[in-house]
Each structure stands twice: as structure tokens, then as C-alpha cells.
Amino acid sequence: MFQGLIWLSKTHQTETIYIYMLSNKTRSMLYVGVTADLEKRISQHKNGEGSIYTKKYHLTHLMNFKQFTAIVQVIAREKQLKWNLIKSKNPELRDLFEDLR
């Protein structure tokens, strides 16, 4: 993921960059991705190309997307989305290891 962001930051400094969210048919899984070509990337996901994780869990339904012009904004938004998800499931940010026992 970070290699992709480094590439985006070097090659798309003034172009549109998208952050997007995919889910599966039952809406039980979520994926957050970043791309410079949203239509192409979503087509790849729908065809099972480019991401082992999205292919494995059939994450092909585009739930949300937003465009940015600066990679720093995209990285900040991606972190915000992921932390919000974590906090909604684990508000105290507890180490859940003990729950495994």
C-alpha cells in the first residue's frame, strides 16, 4: 500500500487522486483503497485483478469515494476512515488479545 502511495505522490502531484471504499454482497467486509484512475481500479476489483484481499472476500461493490488533488489529504483521510472504523468497534482501543483466550 505505501509503495503505491509513494508512486502516487511522485507521479500525480497535481492530478486527481481518489480514495474509495468497497464492500461485499452481504456488507460484512470493508476495504479502503487509493487510486489515480477510479474507473479502471474498480473494474480491476470486479474482475478479480490487483488485490488478493478484495478477490478473496469478493469486495466488488463501490460504497463510497472522494476525490482529492493532494496525496497528503488522501493519506490523512485514509487514516481517519480506518481509525473511525476501529473506534466504532473498540471505543476504548483495548488490546483484544485477552479476548482470544
Coordinates of C-alpha atoms in Angstrom, one line a residue:
M1 CA 0.0 0.0 0.0
F2 CA 2.7 2.5 0.9
Q3 CA 4.7 1.8 -2.2
G4 CA 1.5 2.7 -4.2
L5 CA 1.2 5.9 -2.2
I6 CA 4.8 6.9 -2.8
W7 CA 4.3 6.3 -6.6
L8 CA 1.1 8.4 -6.5
S9 CA 2.8 11.2 -4.7
K10 CA 5.6 11.3 -7.2
T11 CA 3.5 10.9 -10.4
H12 CA 0.2 12.6 -9.5
Q13 CA 1.1 15.7 -7.6
T14 CA -1.4 17.9 -9.3
E15 CA -3.9 15.3 -10.7
T16 CA -7.0 13.9 -9.1
I17 CA -6.5 11.1 -6.6
Y18 CA -9.4 9.0 -5.3
I19 CA -10.0 7.2 -2.0
Y20 CA -12.7 4.6 -2.2
M21 CA -14.4 2.0 -0.1
L22 CA -15.5 -1.4 -1.3
S23 CA -17.7 -4.0 0.4
N24 CA -19.0 -7.4 -0.4
K25 CA -22.6 -8.5 -1.3
T26 CA -23.5 -9.1 2.4
R27 CA -21.8 -5.8 3.5
S28 CA -19.8 -7.8 6.1
M29 CA -16.3 -6.7 4.9
L30 CA -14.8 -3.4 4.1
Y31 CA -11.8 -2.3 2.1
V32 CA -10.3 1.2 1.7
G33 CA -8.2 1.9 -1.3
V34 CA -6.4 4.8 -3.1
T35 CA -6.0 5.2 -6.9
A36 CA -5.5 7.8 -9.6
D37 CA -7.9 6.1 -12.0
L38 CA -11.1 5.1 -10.1
E39 CA -13.0 3.6 -13.0
K40 CA -10.1 1.4 -14.1
R41 CA -9.3 0.3 -10.5
I42 CA -12.9 -0.6 -9.7
S43 CA -13.1 -2.6 -12.9
Q44 CA -10.0 -4.5 -11.8
H45 CA -11.5 -5.3 -8.5
K46 CA -14.7 -6.5 -10.2
N47 CA -12.6 -8.8 -12.4
G48 CA -10.6 -10.2 -9.5
E49 CA -7.4 -8.4 -10.5
G50 CA -4.9 -6.4 -8.5
S51 CA -5.7 -7.2 -4.9
I52 CA -5.6 -10.6 -3.2
Y53 CA -7.7 -9.3 -0.3
T54 CA -10.5 -7.9 -2.4
K55 CA -10.6 -11.0 -4.5
K56 CA -10.6 -13.4 -1.6
Y57 CA -13.5 -11.6 0.1
H58 CA -15.4 -10.6 -3.1
L59 CA -15.2 -6.9 -2.3
T60 CA -16.6 -5.6 -5.6
H61 CA -19.3 -3.1 -4.5
L62 CA -18.3 0.5 -4.5
M63 CA -19.8 2.1 -1.4
N64 CA -18.1 5.5 -1.3
F65 CA -15.4 7.5 -3.0
K66 CA -14.0 11.0 -2.7
Q67 CA -11.5 12.8 -4.9
F68 CA -8.5 14.9 -3.8
T69 CA -5.7 16.8 -5.5
A70 CA -3.0 16.3 -2.8
I71 CA -1.7 12.9 -1.7
V72 CA -1.3 14.3 1.9
Q73 CA -5.1 14.8 2.0
V74 CA -5.7 11.3 0.8
I75 CA -3.4 9.7 3.4
A76 CA -5.0 11.8 6.2
R77 CA -8.5 10.7 5.0
E78 CA -7.5 7.1 4.8
K79 CA -6.1 7.1 8.3
Q80 CA -9.3 8.9 9.6
L81 CA -11.6 6.3 8.0
K82 CA -9.6 3.4 9.3
W83 CA -9.4 4.8 12.9
N84 CA -13.1 5.7 12.9
L85 CA -13.9 2.1 12.0
I86 CA -11.6 0.8 14.7
K87 CA -13.0 3.2 17.3
S88 CA -16.6 2.2 16.4
K89 CA -15.8 -1.5 17.1
N90 CA -13.4 -0.9 20.0
P91 CA -14.0 2.6 21.6
E92 CA -11.5 2.1 24.4
L93 CA -8.8 0.9 22.0
R94 CA -8.2 -2.1 24.2
D95 CA -5.7 -4.7 23.3
L96 CA -8.1 -7.5 22.3
F97 CA -5.5 -10.3 22.7
E98 CA -7.1 -11.4 26.0
D99 CA -10.4 -11.8 24.3
L100 CA -8.9 -14.7 22.3
R101 CA -8.5 -16.9 25.3

